[in-house]
Short mmCIF file of C-alpha atoms in Angstrom, two decimals:
data_model
loop_
_atom_site.label_atom_id
_atom_site.label_comp_id
_atom_site.label_asym_id
_atom_site.label_seq_id
_atom_site.Cartn_x
_atom_site.Cartn_y
_atom_site.Cartn_z
CA UNK A 25 1.27 -61.31 -31.31
CA UNK A 26 3.04 -64.54 -32.33
CA UNK A 27 3.96 -66.58 -29.35
CA UNK A 28 7.76 -66.63 -28.47
CA UNK A 29 9.56 -70.13 -29.19
CA UNK A 30 10.80 -71.91 -26.50
CA UNK A 31 14.80 -72.41 -26.70
CA UNK A 32 15.56 -75.70 -27.03
CA UNK A 33 17.05 -78.14 -24.37
CA UNK A 34 21.27 -78.76 -25.04
CA UNK A 35 22.22 -81.61 -23.77
CA UNK A 36 26.11 -82.88 -23.27
CA UNK A 37 26.72 -86.97 -23.77
CA UNK A 38 30.08 -87.59 -23.05
CA UNK A 39 30.69 -90.73 -24.17
CA UNK A 40 33.14 -92.58 -21.95
CA UNK A 41 33.03 -96.16 -23.18
CA UNK A 42 36.76 -96.97 -24.20
CA UNK A 43 39.04 -99.27 -22.24
CA UNK A 44 42.33 -98.01 -22.24
CA UNK A 45 44.12 -101.02 -24.29
CA UNK A 46 45.64 -99.15 -27.34
CA UNK A 47 47.29 -96.68 -24.52
CA UNK A 48 48.45 -99.49 -22.97
CA UNK A 49 46.27 -99.09 -19.46
CA UNK A 50 44.58 -101.43 -17.25
CA UNK A 51 42.01 -98.90 -16.67
CA UNK A 52 39.96 -96.92 -19.28
CA UNK A 53 41.94 -94.15 -20.46
CA UNK A 54 39.53 -91.58 -19.48
CA UNK A 55 40.18 -91.87 -16.04
CA UNK A 56 44.30 -91.82 -16.49
CA UNK A 57 45.50 -88.27 -14.64
CA UNK A 58 46.86 -85.20 -16.90
CA UNK A 59 47.82 -82.78 -15.05
CA UNK A 60 47.01 -83.44 -12.04
CA UNK A 61 43.10 -84.98 -12.78
CA UNK A 62 41.19 -87.62 -15.07
CA UNK A 63 41.27 -86.90 -18.31
CA UNK A 64 37.31 -87.07 -18.50
CA UNK A 65 37.48 -84.45 -15.24
CA UNK A 66 38.75 -82.14 -17.46
CA UNK A 67 36.71 -82.72 -20.12
CA UNK A 68 33.63 -82.26 -17.91
CA UNK A 69 34.59 -79.15 -16.05
CA UNK A 70 34.63 -77.60 -19.88
CA UNK A 71 31.48 -78.83 -20.46
CA UNK A 72 30.25 -77.70 -16.69
CA UNK A 73 31.44 -73.96 -17.46
CA UNK A 74 29.97 -73.87 -21.19
CA UNK A 75 26.86 -71.40 -20.82
CA UNK A 76 25.45 -72.68 -23.89
CA UNK A 77 25.43 -76.23 -22.16
CA UNK A 78 21.98 -77.02 -19.64
CA UNK A 79 22.77 -80.59 -18.93
CA UNK A 80 25.24 -83.57 -18.86
CA UNK A 81 24.72 -87.11 -19.74
CA UNK A 82 28.07 -89.26 -19.50
CA UNK A 83 28.63 -93.10 -20.79
CA UNK A 84 30.81 -94.89 -18.57
CA UNK A 85 33.20 -98.02 -19.68
CA UNK A 86 31.19 -100.83 -18.06
CA UNK A 87 32.38 -101.47 -14.20
CA UNK A 88 33.73 -98.09 -13.43
CA UNK A 89 30.63 -96.23 -13.39
CA UNK A 90 31.18 -95.91 -9.29
CA UNK A 91 34.75 -94.42 -10.40
CA UNK A 92 32.94 -91.21 -12.18
CA UNK A 93 30.76 -90.73 -9.79
CA UNK A 94 32.90 -90.32 -7.13
CA UNK A 95 34.83 -87.96 -9.37
CA UNK A 96 31.94 -85.78 -10.37
CA UNK A 97 31.05 -85.75 -6.26
CA UNK A 98 34.33 -84.45 -5.46
CA UNK A 99 34.71 -82.13 -8.47
CA UNK A 100 30.65 -80.93 -7.77
CA UNK A 101 30.23 -80.83 -11.18
CA UNK A 102 25.77 -79.86 -10.97
CA UNK A 103 25.34 -80.28 -14.75
CA UNK A 104 25.88 -83.66 -14.65
CA UNK A 105 22.29 -85.54 -14.51
CA UNK A 106 22.86 -88.99 -15.40
CA UNK A 107 26.00 -91.66 -15.67
CA UNK A 108 24.91 -94.34 -17.57
CA UNK A 109 26.99 -97.61 -18.44
CA UNK A 110 27.97 -97.96 -22.01
CA UNK A 111 27.71 -100.37 -24.52
CA UNK A 112 30.40 -103.03 -26.26
CA UNK A 113 30.22 -100.56 -29.29
CA UNK A 114 30.52 -96.91 -30.05
CA UNK A 115 26.92 -97.42 -31.76
CA UNK A 116 25.32 -99.19 -28.83
CA UNK A 117 26.86 -96.44 -26.28
CA UNK A 118 25.04 -93.55 -28.65
CA UNK A 119 21.91 -95.47 -29.21
CA UNK A 120 21.85 -95.75 -24.81
CA UNK A 121 22.44 -92.41 -25.13
CA UNK A 122 19.36 -91.79 -27.16
CA UNK A 123 17.22 -93.75 -25.35
CA UNK A 124 18.26 -91.87 -22.14
CA UNK A 125 17.58 -88.37 -23.32
CA UNK A 126 13.82 -89.46 -24.77
CA UNK A 127 12.65 -90.53 -21.59
CA UNK A 128 10.78 -87.59 -20.25
CA UNK A 129 9.95 -86.01 -23.22
CA UNK A 130 6.83 -84.67 -24.32
CA UNK A 131 5.09 -85.22 -28.05
CA UNK A 132 6.10 -83.19 -30.43
CA UNK A 133 9.43 -82.06 -27.93
CA UNK A 134 13.32 -81.78 -29.30
CA UNK A 135 16.61 -81.01 -27.97
CA UNK A 136 20.06 -80.42 -29.17
CA UNK A 137 22.28 -82.99 -28.02
CA UNK A 138 26.58 -83.17 -28.75
CA UNK A 139 27.55 -85.91 -28.41
CA UNK A 140 31.93 -85.39 -27.44
CA UNK A 141 34.63 -88.04 -27.01
CA UNK A 142 35.30 -88.01 -22.95
CA UNK A 143 39.29 -88.29 -24.03
CA UNK A 144 39.43 -85.24 -26.21
CA UNK A 145 39.76 -82.93 -22.75
CA UNK A 146 41.57 -80.11 -24.55
CA UNK A 147 38.19 -78.67 -25.76
CA UNK A 148 37.29 -74.78 -26.18
CA UNK A 149 34.40 -73.85 -25.14
CA UNK A 150 34.64 -71.71 -28.59
CA UNK A 151 33.58 -74.91 -30.29
CA UNK A 152 30.80 -75.89 -28.18
CA UNK A 153 29.09 -72.39 -28.24
CA UNK A 154 29.65 -72.63 -31.76
CA UNK A 155 28.40 -76.13 -32.52
CA UNK A 156 25.05 -74.92 -30.20
CA UNK A 157 24.70 -71.70 -32.66
CA UNK A 158 25.01 -74.17 -35.37
CA UNK A 159 21.71 -76.15 -34.58
CA UNK A 160 19.44 -72.94 -34.53
CA UNK A 161 19.77 -73.57 -38.48
CA UNK A 162 21.28 -77.11 -39.49
CA UNK A 163 19.90 -80.64 -38.14
CA UNK A 164 23.50 -82.08 -37.75
CA UNK A 165 26.71 -80.48 -37.10
CA UNK A 166 30.30 -81.99 -37.23
CA UNK A 167 33.30 -80.30 -36.16
CA UNK A 168 36.79 -80.75 -38.47
CA UNK A 169 39.88 -79.23 -39.04
CA UNK A 170 41.74 -78.93 -42.44
CA UNK A 171 44.43 -81.69 -43.07
CA UNK A 172 47.71 -80.66 -42.56
CA UNK A 173 48.97 -84.23 -44.22
CA UNK A 174 49.02 -85.57 -47.72
CA UNK A 175 46.42 -88.13 -47.27
CA UNK A 176 47.28 -91.41 -49.33
CA UNK A 177 44.88 -94.43 -50.41
CA UNK A 178 46.90 -97.91 -50.11
CA UNK A 179 46.12 -101.42 -51.13
CA UNK A 180 47.95 -104.34 -50.11
CA UNK A 181 48.96 -106.59 -52.95
CA UNK A 182 49.68 -110.41 -51.19
CA UNK A 183 53.02 -110.76 -49.41
CA UNK A 184 54.71 -107.34 -51.06
CA UNK A 185 52.96 -104.88 -48.48
CA UNK A 186 51.08 -101.76 -49.54
CA UNK A 187 50.89 -99.85 -52.45
CA UNK A 188 49.60 -96.15 -53.19
CA UNK A 189 46.16 -96.33 -55.02
CA UNK A 190 45.35 -92.87 -55.15
CA UNK A 191 46.32 -89.40 -53.33
CA UNK A 192 43.11 -87.35 -52.66
CA UNK A 193 42.96 -83.63 -53.51
CA UNK A 194 44.27 -82.26 -49.90
CA UNK A 195 42.29 -78.79 -49.93
CA UNK A 196 39.26 -80.56 -49.42
CA UNK A 197 40.18 -83.55 -47.15
CA UNK A 198 39.15 -82.09 -42.91
CA UNK A 199 39.96 -84.06 -39.90
CA UNK A 200 36.96 -84.67 -37.96
CA UNK A 201 36.72 -83.87 -34.73
CA UNK A 202 33.92 -83.73 -31.53
CA UNK A 203 31.28 -82.87 -30.49
CA UNK A 204 29.36 -83.77 -33.46
CA UNK A 205 25.44 -82.02 -33.29
CA UNK A 206 22.12 -82.88 -33.99
CA UNK A 207 18.70 -82.33 -32.95
CA UNK A 208 17.95 -85.45 -31.16
CA UNK A 209 14.68 -86.41 -33.50
CA UNK A 210 17.41 -86.50 -36.58
CA UNK A 211 19.90 -88.66 -34.61
CA UNK A 212 17.24 -90.76 -33.37
CA UNK A 213 15.95 -91.22 -36.90
CA UNK A 214 18.92 -91.73 -38.79
CA UNK A 215 19.39 -94.93 -36.05
CA UNK A 216 16.38 -96.26 -36.40
CA UNK A 217 16.94 -96.35 -40.12
CA UNK A 218 20.15 -98.10 -39.04
CA UNK A 219 19.20 -100.23 -37.31
CA UNK A 220 17.26 -102.35 -40.15
CA UNK A 221 20.72 -102.49 -41.86
CA UNK A 222 22.63 -105.75 -41.14
CA UNK A 223 25.58 -104.89 -42.01
CA UNK A 224 25.20 -101.41 -39.82
CA UNK A 225 28.06 -100.16 -38.98
CA UNK A 226 29.96 -96.60 -37.95
CA UNK A 227 32.69 -94.94 -35.93
CA UNK A 228 30.90 -91.61 -35.35
CA UNK A 229 27.42 -90.18 -35.72
CA UNK A 230 27.48 -87.71 -38.52
CA UNK A 231 28.39 -91.12 -40.75
CA UNK A 232 25.10 -92.70 -39.53
CA UNK A 233 23.41 -89.25 -40.62
CA UNK A 234 25.12 -89.12 -43.70
CA UNK A 235 24.37 -92.32 -44.83
CA UNK A 236 20.27 -93.40 -43.62
CA UNK A 237 19.60 -89.23 -43.89
CA UNK A 238 21.40 -88.46 -47.28
CA UNK A 239 19.06 -85.64 -47.23
CA UNK A 240 19.99 -84.25 -44.41
CA UNK A 241 22.85 -81.88 -44.56
CA UNK A 242 25.84 -81.73 -42.61
CA UNK A 243 27.16 -78.56 -41.51
CA UNK A 244 30.88 -78.29 -40.31
CA UNK A 245 32.00 -75.80 -37.20
CA UNK A 246 35.78 -74.92 -37.41
CA UNK A 247 37.59 -77.08 -35.27
CA UNK A 248 40.78 -76.64 -33.22
CA UNK A 249 44.39 -78.01 -33.53
CA UNK A 250 44.66 -78.58 -30.19
CA UNK A 251 41.67 -80.55 -29.33
CA UNK A 252 43.07 -83.88 -29.99
CA UNK A 253 42.13 -87.56 -28.93
CA UNK A 254 44.21 -88.89 -26.43
CA UNK A 255 44.50 -92.63 -27.89
CA UNK A 256 47.87 -93.48 -28.16
CA UNK A 257 51.16 -93.32 -25.38
CA UNK A 258 52.75 -90.32 -27.20
CA UNK A 259 48.61 -88.60 -26.78
CA UNK A 260 49.33 -88.92 -22.75
CA UNK A 261 52.13 -86.98 -23.02
CA UNK A 262 51.41 -84.60 -25.11
CA UNK A 263 47.91 -83.21 -23.39
CA UNK A 264 50.21 -83.27 -20.18
CA UNK A 265 52.27 -80.78 -21.54
CA UNK A 266 49.76 -79.08 -23.24
CA UNK A 267 47.77 -78.60 -19.97
CA UNK A 268 51.23 -77.61 -18.17
CA UNK A 269 52.07 -74.70 -20.80
CA UNK A 270 48.39 -73.93 -20.86
CA UNK A 271 47.16 -70.20 -19.39
CA UNK A 272 44.12 -68.07 -19.05
CA UNK A 273 43.13 -64.92 -20.82
CA UNK A 274 42.43 -61.85 -18.00
CA UNK A 275 38.52 -62.20 -17.39
CA UNK A 276 37.12 -59.04 -18.24
CA UNK A 277 37.95 -55.70 -16.45
CA UNK A 278 35.13 -54.68 -14.05
CA UNK A 279 33.58 -51.40 -13.26
CA UNK A 280 34.25 -48.93 -11.17
CA UNK A 281 30.75 -49.34 -9.13
CA UNK A 282 31.54 -53.25 -9.39
CA UNK A 283 34.71 -52.85 -7.70
CA UNK A 284 33.60 -50.91 -4.88
CA UNK A 285 31.35 -53.83 -4.20
CA UNK A 286 33.57 -56.26 -4.38
CA UNK A 287 36.32 -54.56 -2.72
CA UNK A 288 34.64 -52.42 -0.36
CA UNK A 289 35.04 -53.71 3.84
CA UNK A 290 37.17 -56.82 2.59
CA UNK A 291 40.95 -56.87 3.98
CA UNK A 292 43.72 -57.48 1.77
CA UNK A 293 47.26 -58.43 2.48
CA UNK A 294 50.12 -57.91 0.20
CA UNK A 295 53.44 -59.10 1.06
CA UNK A 296 55.80 -57.52 -1.72
CA UNK A 297 53.34 -54.17 -1.02
CA UNK A 298 56.55 -51.60 -0.99
CA UNK A 299 56.85 -50.96 -4.51
CA UNK A 300 56.57 -52.32 -8.03
CA UNK A 301 53.41 -54.42 -8.38
CA UNK A 302 52.69 -55.20 -5.12
CA UNK A 303 52.07 -51.31 -4.33
CA UNK A 304 49.80 -50.76 -7.20
CA UNK A 305 47.71 -53.51 -5.75
CA UNK A 306 47.44 -52.00 -2.59
CA UNK A 307 46.84 -48.95 -3.45
CA UNK A 308 43.82 -50.29 -6.02
CA UNK A 309 42.46 -52.40 -3.30
CA UNK A 310 42.49 -49.29 -0.91
CA UNK A 311 40.78 -46.69 -3.58
CA UNK A 312 38.05 -48.96 -3.52
CA UNK A 313 37.23 -49.47 -0.13
CA UNK A 314 39.35 -52.29 0.94
CA UNK A 315 41.46 -52.55 4.11
CA UNK A 316 45.15 -53.23 3.00
CA UNK A 317 48.44 -54.43 4.61
CA UNK A 318 51.07 -53.58 2.20
CA UNK A 319 53.94 -55.73 3.74
CA UNK A 320 57.57 -55.15 2.51
CA UNK A 321 61.38 -55.19 3.78
CA UNK A 322 61.81 -52.12 3.15
CA UNK A 323 58.52 -50.29 4.51
CA UNK A 324 57.36 -52.49 7.19
CA UNK A 325 60.58 -54.40 7.50
CA UNK A 326 58.67 -57.76 6.97
CA UNK A 327 60.69 -60.42 5.67
CA UNK A 328 58.79 -62.87 3.76
CA UNK A 329 62.15 -65.38 4.28
CA UNK A 330 61.14 -65.43 8.09
CA UNK A 331 57.89 -67.40 8.48
CA UNK A 332 57.65 -66.00 12.19
CA UNK A 333 57.13 -62.34 10.93
CA UNK A 334 54.87 -63.81 8.15
CA UNK A 335 52.68 -65.03 10.75
CA UNK A 336 52.90 -62.03 12.55
CA UNK A 337 51.67 -59.87 9.44
CA UNK A 338 48.50 -61.85 8.99
CA UNK A 339 47.76 -61.96 12.88
CA UNK A 340 48.13 -58.94 13.17
CA UNK A 341 45.61 -58.34 9.75
CA UNK A 342 42.87 -60.69 11.44
CA UNK A 343 43.03 -59.24 14.61
CA UNK A 344 42.19 -55.53 13.40
CA UNK A 345 39.56 -56.57 11.02
CA UNK A 346 38.31 -59.99 11.68
CA UNK A 347 39.42 -61.12 8.37
CA UNK A 348 41.39 -61.61 5.24
CA UNK A 349 39.59 -61.96 1.88
CA UNK A 350 43.00 -62.33 -0.07
CA UNK A 351 46.54 -62.56 0.04
CA UNK A 352 48.75 -61.43 -2.83
CA UNK A 353 52.51 -62.06 -2.65
CA UNK A 354 54.75 -60.16 -5.33
CA UNK A 355 57.48 -60.58 -3.15
CA UNK A 356 61.20 -61.90 -5.45
CA UNK A 357 64.93 -61.32 -6.02
CA UNK A 358 66.13 -61.89 -9.44
CA UNK A 359 69.79 -62.80 -9.32
CA UNK A 360 71.50 -63.45 -12.37
CA UNK A 361 74.46 -65.34 -13.19
CA UNK A 362 76.37 -69.24 -14.13
CA UNK A 363 75.06 -71.35 -10.87
CA UNK A 364 78.65 -72.88 -10.91
CA UNK A 365 79.71 -69.52 -9.84
CA UNK A 366 77.07 -68.62 -7.55
CA UNK A 367 77.75 -68.19 -3.74
CA UNK A 368 75.98 -70.43 -1.23
CA UNK A 369 74.45 -67.04 0.50
CA UNK A 370 72.99 -66.09 -3.00
CA UNK A 371 71.23 -69.37 -4.34
CA UNK A 372 70.00 -69.88 -0.08
CA UNK A 373 68.28 -66.01 -1.03
CA UNK A 374 66.58 -67.07 -4.06
CA UNK A 375 65.42 -70.08 -2.64
CA UNK A 376 64.05 -68.64 0.89
CA UNK A 377 62.49 -65.75 -0.72
CA UNK A 378 61.11 -67.20 -4.02
CA UNK A 379 59.85 -71.08 -3.28
CA UNK A 380 59.77 -71.48 0.27
CA UNK A 381 58.06 -67.78 1.31
CA UNK A 382 55.29 -68.12 -0.60
CA UNK A 383 55.24 -71.65 0.30
CA UNK A 384 54.79 -70.67 4.20
CA UNK A 385 52.41 -67.85 3.12
CA UNK A 386 50.06 -70.18 1.65
CA UNK A 387 50.74 -72.51 4.83
CA UNK A 388 49.85 -69.41 6.92
CA UNK A 389 46.86 -68.09 5.23
CA UNK A 390 45.52 -71.07 5.33
CA UNK A 391 42.93 -71.12 7.97
CA UNK A 392 41.78 -67.63 7.36
CA UNK A 393 40.84 -68.13 3.69
CA UNK A 394 39.13 -70.86 4.20
CA UNK A 395 37.08 -68.98 7.03
CA UNK A 396 36.22 -66.04 4.46
CA UNK A 397 36.45 -68.22 1.23
CA UNK A 398 38.57 -66.04 -0.36
CA UNK A 399 41.95 -66.11 -2.77
CA UNK A 400 45.94 -66.28 -2.57
CA UNK A 401 47.44 -64.83 -5.45
CA UNK A 402 51.18 -65.87 -6.37
CA UNK A 403 53.69 -64.42 -9.43
CA UNK A 404 55.33 -66.52 -11.91
CA UNK A 405 57.48 -65.42 -14.90
CA UNK A 406 57.52 -65.67 -18.41
CA UNK A 407 60.54 -67.83 -18.30
CA UNK A 408 58.56 -70.63 -16.30
CA UNK A 409 57.85 -73.00 -19.42
CA UNK A 410 61.84 -73.01 -20.28
CA UNK A 411 64.70 -72.32 -18.01
CA UNK A 412 67.58 -70.46 -19.83
CA UNK A 413 71.35 -69.85 -18.72
CA UNK A 414 72.39 -67.73 -16.02
CA UNK A 415 68.52 -68.00 -15.07
CA UNK A 416 68.34 -71.32 -13.56
CA UNK A 417 67.84 -70.18 -9.83
CA UNK A 418 64.64 -67.62 -11.25
CA UNK A 419 63.29 -69.81 -13.66
CA UNK A 420 62.90 -73.19 -11.43
CA UNK A 421 61.69 -71.10 -9.28
CA UNK A 422 59.06 -69.19 -10.58
CA UNK A 423 57.95 -72.98 -12.27
CA UNK A 424 57.37 -74.38 -9.04
CA UNK A 425 54.60 -71.10 -8.58
CA UNK A 426 53.05 -72.59 -10.89
CA UNK A 427 52.95 -76.14 -10.05
CA UNK A 428 52.33 -74.87 -6.19
CA UNK A 429 49.10 -72.92 -7.64
CA UNK A 430 47.77 -75.99 -9.74
CA UNK A 431 48.10 -78.22 -6.66
CA UNK A 432 47.04 -76.05 -3.99
CA UNK A 433 43.40 -74.78 -6.24
CA UNK A 434 42.68 -78.86 -5.90
CA UNK A 435 43.82 -79.11 -2.37
CA UNK A 436 41.76 -76.02 -1.01
CA UNK A 437 38.82 -76.53 -3.90
CA UNK A 438 36.80 -77.99 -0.92
CA UNK A 439 37.83 -75.29 1.56
CA UNK A 440 36.31 -73.14 -1.40
CA UNK A 441 39.60 -71.22 -1.31
CA UNK A 442 40.80 -69.67 -4.54
CA UNK A 443 44.51 -69.93 -5.89
CA UNK A 444 45.59 -67.98 -9.28
CA UNK A 445 49.39 -67.16 -10.70
CA UNK A 446 49.62 -64.01 -12.42
CA UNK A 447 52.22 -64.97 -15.23
CA UNK A 448 53.27 -60.92 -16.76
CA UNK A 449 55.23 -60.03 -19.60
CA UNK A 450 58.53 -58.34 -19.10
CA UNK A 451 57.73 -55.42 -16.96
CA UNK A 452 58.81 -52.05 -15.42
CA UNK A 453 59.47 -52.94 -12.09
CA UNK A 454 62.13 -52.05 -9.51
CA UNK A 455 63.45 -54.58 -9.47
CA UNK A 456 63.95 -55.97 -13.08
CA UNK A 457 65.66 -51.97 -13.57
CA UNK A 458 68.04 -53.10 -11.07
CA UNK A 459 69.08 -56.32 -13.00
CA UNK A 460 68.38 -55.17 -16.67
CA UNK A 461 68.89 -51.05 -16.31
CA UNK A 462 66.82 -49.19 -17.88
CA UNK A 463 64.83 -50.41 -20.87
CA UNK A 464 63.40 -48.73 -24.31
CA UNK A 465 60.03 -47.26 -23.87
CA UNK A 466 56.78 -48.87 -24.71
CA UNK A 467 58.93 -52.35 -24.36
CA UNK A 468 57.77 -53.25 -21.20
CA UNK A 469 54.51 -53.39 -19.20
CA UNK A 470 54.00 -51.25 -16.47
CA UNK A 471 53.25 -52.33 -13.02
CA UNK A 472 49.48 -50.86 -12.64
CA UNK A 473 48.20 -52.65 -16.04
CA UNK A 474 49.64 -56.13 -13.82
CA UNK A 475 47.82 -54.88 -10.89
CA UNK A 476 44.78 -53.88 -12.40
CA UNK A 477 44.56 -57.47 -13.77
CA UNK A 478 45.65 -58.77 -10.30
CA UNK A 479 42.52 -57.22 -8.35
CA UNK A 480 40.67 -58.13 -11.63
CA UNK A 481 41.33 -61.76 -10.91
CA UNK A 482 40.95 -61.55 -7.02
CA UNK A 483 37.73 -61.06 -7.60
CA UNK A 484 37.11 -63.22 -10.13
CA UNK A 485 36.07 -66.85 -9.17
CA UNK A 486 38.83 -68.37 -11.31
CA UNK A 487 41.23 -70.87 -9.36
CA UNK A 488 43.97 -72.93 -10.83
CA UNK A 489 44.59 -70.97 -13.78
CA UNK A 490 47.84 -68.89 -14.70
CA UNK A 491 46.89 -65.74 -16.05
CA UNK A 492 48.91 -64.34 -19.04
CA UNK A 493 48.86 -60.32 -18.90
CA UNK A 494 50.54 -59.28 -22.09
CA UNK A 495 50.93 -56.08 -24.03
CA UNK A 496 48.85 -57.43 -26.73
CA UNK A 497 46.83 -60.75 -26.49
CA UNK A 498 47.52 -62.99 -29.03
CA UNK A 499 44.14 -64.64 -28.22
CA UNK A 500 42.09 -61.57 -29.14
CA UNK A 501 40.93 -61.99 -32.60
CA UNK A 502 40.31 -65.36 -31.97
CA UNK A 503 37.82 -64.79 -29.09
CA UNK A 504 38.94 -67.47 -27.37
CA UNK A 505 39.05 -67.80 -23.67
CA UNK A 506 41.22 -71.10 -23.96
CA UNK A 507 45.27 -70.12 -23.15
CA UNK A 508 46.38 -72.84 -25.36
CA UNK A 509 47.29 -70.53 -28.29
CA UNK A 510 48.35 -68.00 -26.00
CA UNK A 511 50.90 -70.38 -24.38
CA UNK A 512 52.35 -71.92 -27.45
CA UNK A 513 52.84 -67.93 -29.50
CA UNK A 514 54.10 -67.12 -25.47
CA UNK A 515 57.07 -69.82 -25.61
CA UNK A 516 58.02 -68.41 -29.13
CA UNK A 517 58.14 -64.83 -27.45
CA UNK A 518 60.35 -65.65 -24.39
CA UNK A 519 63.52 -66.43 -25.32
CA UNK A 520 64.45 -62.58 -24.90
CA UNK A 521 63.82 -61.68 -21.22
CA UNK A 522 62.55 -62.18 -17.91
CA UNK A 523 59.38 -60.84 -16.52
#
C-alpha cells in the first residue's frame, strides 16, 4: 500500500515595500485608506479568508512595521505569522522572503509560495485558488489578462521625441498581475543563479525564473480586470469606487436541520414585520424554532420613527426571552416625485423612516447584540448606486444604509456584532405595488426569495457586506464569490426601477 503524500504548506507573501511617492503621499500607499480601511488590510482580508492559504508573511516598507502590526492585531488576522522589513528593491525584498520561508524546513521539504503586491486589494479568492491548484502540476505560475490596448514599441531620436519601431501582435500579449506562485525550491534556485549575474535586475519574480531557469515552464492563470494595482492617483479613486459598488453573492442556503440548529431558541426582532419581506422573514425564522417579534405599524402599532417605541420593543423582547440574537429592519417608505414639489411633511417622513429609524434601531440594539454577538440586518435598494430623477429621497437614504452598514461593521467588529445589508432586485412587495401598481408576472423577485436569502445571511459569519439578491446571479457562470462583476452588471440593469 503506497504512502499518502502530504499536501505542501502554502504561504502567501505580501510584498508591501512601496513608498507611495508616485501617488504623491507621505506614507506608503499600502497604508492609504480606501473604503474605510488601509489598502493592505483589504489585501490581507482576502488571503485570511482563502481556504487554500495556510499562512501569510508580510514584507513591509522600512520604518512602518509597527503600523502594520497594529492593523493586524486590530483586524485579528490569524494567518499573519511574520512581518518583516522589506529591502530597498523588489528583488532584495523577495530574497528576504525566501530566506524567511526556508527557516525551519526539513531537508528535502518544499512548500508553495504566492508573491502578491500589497497594493492589489481587489484580488479574488478564485485567482488565489487557481494559482494553488496550478502548483500541483507546475513549478512556476503567473497571473495575466489579455491586453485590450494595442501595444507599441518606441525609440527616442534625439530631441525629436519618440517614434514607433514595432507593433506586436495583440492577440499574444497579456498584462501581468499578481500573485505569482512558485515551488519554494524553484524560486530559491532562480535567485541563487541570479546572484552570480552582476547585471541582475528584474521587476517581477517570473522574469527571474524565465531568465535563469529557462527549462522551467511558467503556467499562466487567468486574472481579473479589477485586480488592479494602486499606483497612480487615479487608481486610488477607481479602487475606492469599486469597493463602494462591490456586493457579495448570497451565501449558500442551509439545509432544514441546519436552520433548526442555528435558529432554535434564538430571539429575532423584525421591524417592518407586518407584511412583505419582513413578515416572510418572521414566519420563516419562527418555523425553525426562533422566538420572533414581528413589529409593524399596522399590526403591533410600532412606529420605527419613534425612538421610544423602538426601545420599548427591544426591551420587551429581551425581558421575555433573556436575549436578542438578530435585529432586522425592513421598514421603509417610497415616495416618488420631484423634490421641488415635495412638501415638508413628506420629506420629514422619508428621512425619519428610511434613515433616522435605522440609526435609532442600531443604537438601541447595540447592547443586546453585543451580549449575544448577534447581527443587525439592514436593507438598501438597487437604486443606491445612482440616484435618479423623482427618487431623490428614497435613493439617497438607501445609499446611506450601505454606508451605515460598512461603518458599523467596522465600529462593532471588536464586540463581535455582525452588520450586513440586503440589496434586493425589484421585489413584489405591497410598498412597491402601492407605488407602481401591478407589474407583469415573473418580472419581480418574490418577497419569500428575499426572506430566504436574508435568513441565510443572518446565520452566516458575514459582516460589512452588501448582499445582492437577484433573479439570475451574473457571477454564477464564473463561479466567483466576489461581487465586483455583479456590481458592474447591476449598474447597467438598475436603470428601470427601484427595489
